[in-house]
Amino acid sequence: MPRFALKIEYHGGPFAGWQRQADQPSVQGAVEAALAALEPDVPSIAAAGRTDAGVHALGQVAHCDMARDWDPFRLGEALNWHLKPKPVAVVAVARVADDWHARFSAIERQYVYRLVCRRAPLTHDAGLTWRMNGELDTAAMADAAQVLLGKHDFTTFRSTMCQADSPVKTLDRLEVAELPYPGGREIRFDVRARSFLHNQVRSLVGTLERVGAGKWDRDDVKDALEARDRAACGPVAPPDGLYLSEVGYPEDPFA
């Protein structure tokens, strides 16, 4: 069966997450329903990461095995037709080797978290960012983020429901940048690692927000990390601002 890689973009608001669920809408369910409209016996698809309810994607990657050797462009067009009107789009399709795997072949995942500081409610970005009324110190958050880089036991920043075998992960990048935004400003967190724990990025962002608000400092973040205790974590940031932005592979299948 020919195997295809799919790069998928979606708005996570209407979904209970990526993973297929029996009684709630999921992104996986939407994509598999579109595939089933093309070929009734398409096996279950696999993705690079399982995003939570309300989390978005700019570059989720999944793979599927088809009976027919589709032209990649035609497959993408057909899937997008059957995905309408759901907020899910297949932005690229590539034929890959039979042993290529969206999850296990990946060597890194990148997330972006968007936080907007402004008094006015959001209109165009409602549900797509975390809005805060107050001001945050971007420089202080960027400085505190440095203590989280590298290989650590991230138990503090791990959901109690996390099923990962080990809390030890290597955080390769955690950059905090400020961008202009109408009526305020946007603070963007760029995070990269080979893999992440459940709720890790949102836990990191929520903790750094405490620093930006002047409630915590760099040493408090260091102490929280070293505590290896979920109770030491700051508040978990809401899912609205989180995006799976890119998945890296030894060779880009979409290049």
Short mmCIF file of C-alpha atoms in Angstrom, two decimals:
data_model
loop_
_atom_site.label_atom_id
_atom_site.label_comp_id
_atom_site.label_asym_id
_atom_site.label_seq_id
_atom_site.Cartn_x
_atom_site.Cartn_y
_atom_site.Cartn_z
CA MET A 1 0.00 0.00 0.00
CA PRO A 2 1.52 3.36 -0.97
CA ARG A 3 2.29 5.56 2.05
CA PHE A 4 1.74 9.32 2.04
CA ALA A 5 2.82 12.05 4.43
CA LEU A 6 0.26 14.79 5.09
CA LYS A 7 1.08 18.23 6.46
CA ILE A 8 -2.03 19.45 8.24
CA GLU A 9 -3.16 22.82 9.54
CA TYR A 10 -6.11 23.22 11.89
CA HIS A 11 -7.97 25.43 14.33
CA GLY A 12 -8.26 23.37 17.49
CA GLY A 13 -11.25 25.21 18.95
CA PRO A 14 -14.03 22.87 17.76
CA PHE A 15 -12.12 19.69 18.59
CA ALA A 16 -11.45 17.61 21.69
CA GLY A 17 -7.85 17.28 20.49
CA TRP A 18 -6.04 15.43 17.72
CA GLN A 19 -6.73 11.89 18.89
CA ARG A 20 -9.85 10.10 17.64
CA GLN A 21 -12.57 9.76 20.28
CA ALA A 22 -15.81 7.84 20.21
CA ASP A 23 -18.13 10.59 21.44
CA GLN A 24 -16.36 13.87 20.67
CA PRO A 25 -15.08 15.53 17.48
CA SER A 26 -11.35 15.17 16.85
CA VAL A 27 -8.95 16.27 14.14
CA GLN A 28 -7.88 12.69 13.51
CA GLY A 29 -11.52 11.71 13.12
CA ALA A 30 -12.10 14.50 10.61
CA VAL A 31 -9.09 13.52 8.48
CA GLU A 32 -9.94 9.81 8.62
CA ALA A 33 -13.52 10.55 7.56
CA ALA A 34 -12.18 12.47 4.55
CA LEU A 35 -9.87 9.58 3.68
CA ALA A 36 -12.73 7.10 4.01
CA ALA A 37 -14.70 9.14 1.47
CA LEU A 38 -11.90 8.40 -1.02
CA GLU A 39 -11.15 4.79 -0.05
CA PRO A 40 -13.43 2.95 2.38
CA ASP A 41 -10.75 0.68 3.88
CA VAL A 42 -8.00 3.21 4.73
CA PRO A 43 -6.24 2.12 7.96
CA SER A 44 -6.03 4.44 10.94
CA ILE A 45 -3.56 7.28 10.45
CA ALA A 46 -0.64 8.17 12.73
CA ALA A 47 0.51 11.69 13.63
CA ALA A 48 3.72 13.26 14.87
CA GLY A 49 2.04 14.54 18.04
CA ARG A 50 -1.28 14.43 19.86
CA THR A 51 -2.39 18.00 20.46
CA ASP A 52 -4.86 18.65 23.27
CA ALA A 53 -8.36 20.11 23.07
CA GLY A 54 -8.24 23.67 21.78
CA VAL A 55 -4.61 23.49 20.59
CA HIS A 56 -3.94 24.47 16.98
CA ALA A 57 -1.48 23.34 14.31
CA LEU A 58 0.36 25.03 11.48
CA GLY A 59 2.43 21.99 10.58
CA GLN A 60 1.08 18.80 12.10
CA VAL A 61 2.31 15.77 10.14
CA ALA A 62 0.50 12.45 9.73
CA HIS A 63 0.87 9.48 7.41
CA CYS A 64 -1.68 7.26 5.74
CA ASP A 65 -1.57 4.07 3.66
CA MET A 66 -3.73 4.08 0.55
CA ALA A 67 -4.75 1.26 -1.80
CA ARG A 68 -4.41 3.51 -4.84
CA ASP A 69 -1.14 5.17 -5.82
CA TRP A 70 -2.51 8.72 -5.77
CA ASP A 71 -0.85 11.72 -7.30
CA PRO A 72 0.07 13.71 -4.14
CA PHE A 73 -1.46 16.95 -5.44
CA ARG A 74 -4.74 15.20 -6.32
CA LEU A 75 -4.86 13.49 -2.95
CA GLY A 76 -4.49 16.80 -1.15
CA GLU A 77 -7.17 18.43 -3.28
CA ALA A 78 -9.59 15.56 -2.69
CA LEU A 79 -9.01 15.55 1.06
CA ASN A 80 -9.58 19.30 1.35
CA TRP A 81 -12.83 18.93 -0.57
CA HIS A 82 -14.12 16.35 1.90
CA LEU A 83 -12.82 18.22 4.95
CA LYS A 84 -15.04 21.24 4.25
CA PRO A 85 -16.39 23.08 6.22
CA LYS A 86 -14.27 21.91 9.18
CA PRO A 87 -11.33 24.19 10.07
CA VAL A 88 -8.79 21.61 8.89
CA ALA A 89 -6.64 21.81 5.76
CA VAL A 90 -4.06 19.53 4.18
CA VAL A 91 -1.41 21.98 3.00
CA ALA A 92 1.05 19.46 1.51
CA VAL A 93 1.16 15.77 0.54
CA ALA A 94 4.22 13.67 -0.27
CA ARG A 95 4.82 10.03 -1.21
CA VAL A 96 7.14 8.46 1.37
CA ALA A 97 8.86 5.13 1.95
CA ASP A 98 6.80 2.28 3.34
CA ASP A 99 8.74 2.35 6.63
CA TRP A 100 8.52 6.13 7.08
CA HIS A 101 6.54 7.06 10.20
CA ALA A 102 5.13 10.48 11.08
CA ARG A 103 5.89 10.01 14.77
CA PHE A 104 8.88 7.69 14.99
CA SER A 105 10.81 9.20 12.07
CA ALA A 106 10.57 12.71 13.56
CA ILE A 107 13.67 14.20 15.16
CA GLU A 108 12.16 17.39 16.57
CA ARG A 109 8.90 19.22 17.24
CA GLN A 110 8.46 22.96 17.34
CA TYR A 111 5.69 24.86 19.10
CA VAL A 112 4.71 28.51 19.11
CA TYR A 113 2.71 30.09 21.90
CA ARG A 114 1.04 33.46 21.29
CA LEU A 115 0.15 35.81 24.15
CA VAL A 116 -1.40 39.24 23.49
CA CYS A 117 -1.29 42.07 26.00
CA ARG A 118 -4.05 44.58 25.38
CA ARG A 119 -7.13 45.94 27.13
CA ALA A 120 -9.54 45.55 24.23
CA PRO A 121 -11.12 42.14 23.55
CA LEU A 122 -9.80 40.19 20.59
CA THR A 123 -11.87 39.96 17.44
CA HIS A 124 -9.88 38.31 14.64
CA ASP A 125 -7.67 36.33 17.04
CA ALA A 126 -10.35 35.31 19.53
CA GLY A 127 -9.63 31.70 20.47
CA LEU A 128 -6.23 31.90 18.80
CA THR A 129 -4.18 33.67 21.47
CA TRP A 130 -4.08 34.12 25.24
CA ARG A 131 -5.16 37.70 25.94
CA MET A 132 -4.09 39.49 29.10
CA ASN A 133 -5.18 42.92 30.32
CA GLY A 134 -1.94 43.73 32.11
CA GLU A 135 1.60 44.32 30.96
CA LEU A 136 4.37 41.73 31.09
CA ASP A 137 8.15 42.15 31.23
CA THR A 138 9.36 40.35 28.10
CA ALA A 139 13.04 40.71 28.98
CA ALA A 140 12.54 39.14 32.41
CA MET A 141 10.70 36.18 30.87
CA ALA A 142 13.42 35.70 28.24
CA ASP A 143 16.08 35.73 30.96
CA ALA A 144 14.21 33.24 33.18
CA ALA A 145 13.64 30.94 30.20
CA GLN A 146 17.39 30.30 30.02
CA VAL A 147 17.33 28.14 33.18
CA LEU A 148 14.94 25.74 31.44
CA LEU A 149 17.15 25.05 28.42
CA GLY A 150 19.01 21.77 28.13
CA LYS A 151 18.45 18.33 29.60
CA HIS A 152 16.39 18.26 32.80
CA ASP A 153 13.87 16.29 34.78
CA PHE A 154 10.72 18.25 33.88
CA THR A 155 8.40 16.58 36.39
CA THR A 156 7.28 20.01 37.62
CA PHE A 157 6.08 20.91 34.12
CA ARG A 158 4.42 17.59 33.36
CA SER A 159 0.71 16.85 33.57
CA THR A 160 -0.27 14.24 36.13
CA MET A 161 -1.94 12.42 33.22
CA CYS A 162 1.29 12.26 31.19
CA GLN A 163 2.05 8.75 29.95
CA ALA A 164 5.68 9.32 28.95
CA ASP A 165 8.12 6.72 30.34
CA SER A 166 10.50 9.39 31.67
CA PRO A 167 10.16 13.06 32.71
CA VAL A 168 13.68 13.75 31.41
CA LYS A 169 13.65 15.82 28.22
CA THR A 170 16.09 18.10 26.42
CA LEU A 171 14.75 21.55 25.63
CA ASP A 172 16.73 22.87 22.66
CA ARG A 173 15.07 26.26 22.34
CA LEU A 174 12.83 28.50 24.42
CA GLU A 175 12.89 32.00 22.99
CA VAL A 176 10.64 34.85 24.09
CA ALA A 177 10.13 37.71 21.63
CA GLU A 178 7.91 40.77 21.45
CA LEU A 179 5.97 41.75 18.32
CA PRO A 180 3.72 44.70 17.51
CA TYR A 181 -0.01 44.07 17.77
CA PRO A 182 -2.95 46.43 17.14
CA GLY A 183 -3.86 48.15 20.40
CA GLY A 184 -1.16 46.31 22.35
CA ARG A 185 1.68 43.90 21.79
CA GLU A 186 2.17 40.21 21.20
CA ILE A 187 4.63 38.07 23.14
CA ARG A 188 5.64 34.94 21.30
CA PHE A 189 7.29 31.86 22.78
CA ASP A 190 9.20 29.61 20.35
CA VAL A 191 9.93 26.18 21.80
CA ARG A 192 11.81 23.25 20.26
CA ALA A 193 12.70 19.75 21.46
CA ARG A 194 12.84 16.23 20.11
CA SER A 195 9.71 15.44 22.10
CA PHE A 196 7.60 16.94 24.87
CA LEU A 197 5.73 15.84 27.96
CA HIS A 198 1.97 16.26 28.22
CA ASN A 199 1.17 19.95 28.94
CA GLN A 200 4.88 20.80 29.10
CA VAL A 201 4.81 23.85 26.82
CA ARG A 202 1.69 25.34 28.41
CA SER A 203 3.18 24.75 31.86
CA LEU A 204 6.41 26.50 30.87
CA VAL A 205 4.54 29.48 29.40
CA GLY A 206 2.26 29.80 32.43
CA THR A 207 5.26 29.77 34.75
CA LEU A 208 7.12 32.38 32.70
CA GLU A 209 4.00 34.58 32.71
CA ARG A 210 4.39 34.77 36.50
CA VAL A 211 7.89 36.16 35.92
CA GLY A 212 6.60 38.68 33.38
CA ALA A 213 3.94 39.83 35.83
CA GLY A 214 6.57 40.40 38.53
CA LYS A 215 5.27 37.65 40.81
CA TRP A 216 8.26 35.32 40.27
CA ASP A 217 11.89 35.81 39.30
CA ARG A 218 14.55 33.70 37.58
CA ASP A 219 15.47 31.95 40.84
CA ASP A 220 11.85 30.98 41.44
CA VAL A 221 11.75 29.26 38.04
CA LYS A 222 15.00 27.47 38.84
CA ASP A 223 13.61 26.35 42.19
CA ALA A 224 10.42 25.09 40.54
CA LEU A 225 12.42 23.06 38.01
CA GLU A 226 14.64 21.54 40.68
CA ALA A 227 11.65 20.71 42.92
CA ARG A 228 10.54 18.00 40.47
CA ASP A 229 7.07 18.46 41.91
CA ARG A 230 3.96 19.33 39.89
CA ALA A 231 2.71 21.46 42.79
CA ALA A 232 5.69 23.80 42.26
CA CYS A 233 4.58 24.71 38.72
CA GLY A 234 3.00 28.04 37.89
CA PRO A 235 -0.49 28.14 36.34
CA VAL A 236 -0.93 26.22 33.09
CA ALA A 237 -1.49 28.57 30.14
CA PRO A 238 -4.76 28.06 28.23
CA PRO A 239 -4.71 26.06 24.99
CA ASP A 240 -5.88 28.98 22.82
CA GLY A 241 -2.40 30.35 22.14
CA LEU A 242 -0.57 27.09 21.44
CA TYR A 243 0.35 25.89 17.93
CA LEU A 244 2.27 22.85 16.76
CA SER A 245 4.23 24.83 14.19
CA GLU A 246 6.65 22.35 12.64
CA VAL A 247 7.88 18.76 12.79
CA GLY A 248 11.45 18.04 11.74
CA TYR A 249 12.74 14.93 9.95
CA PRO A 250 16.22 13.88 8.78
CA GLU A 251 14.99 14.68 5.27
CA ASP A 252 12.01 16.95 4.72
CA PRO A 253 9.42 14.82 2.88
CA PHE A 254 7.69 17.95 1.56
CA ALA A 255 10.81 19.65 0.15
#
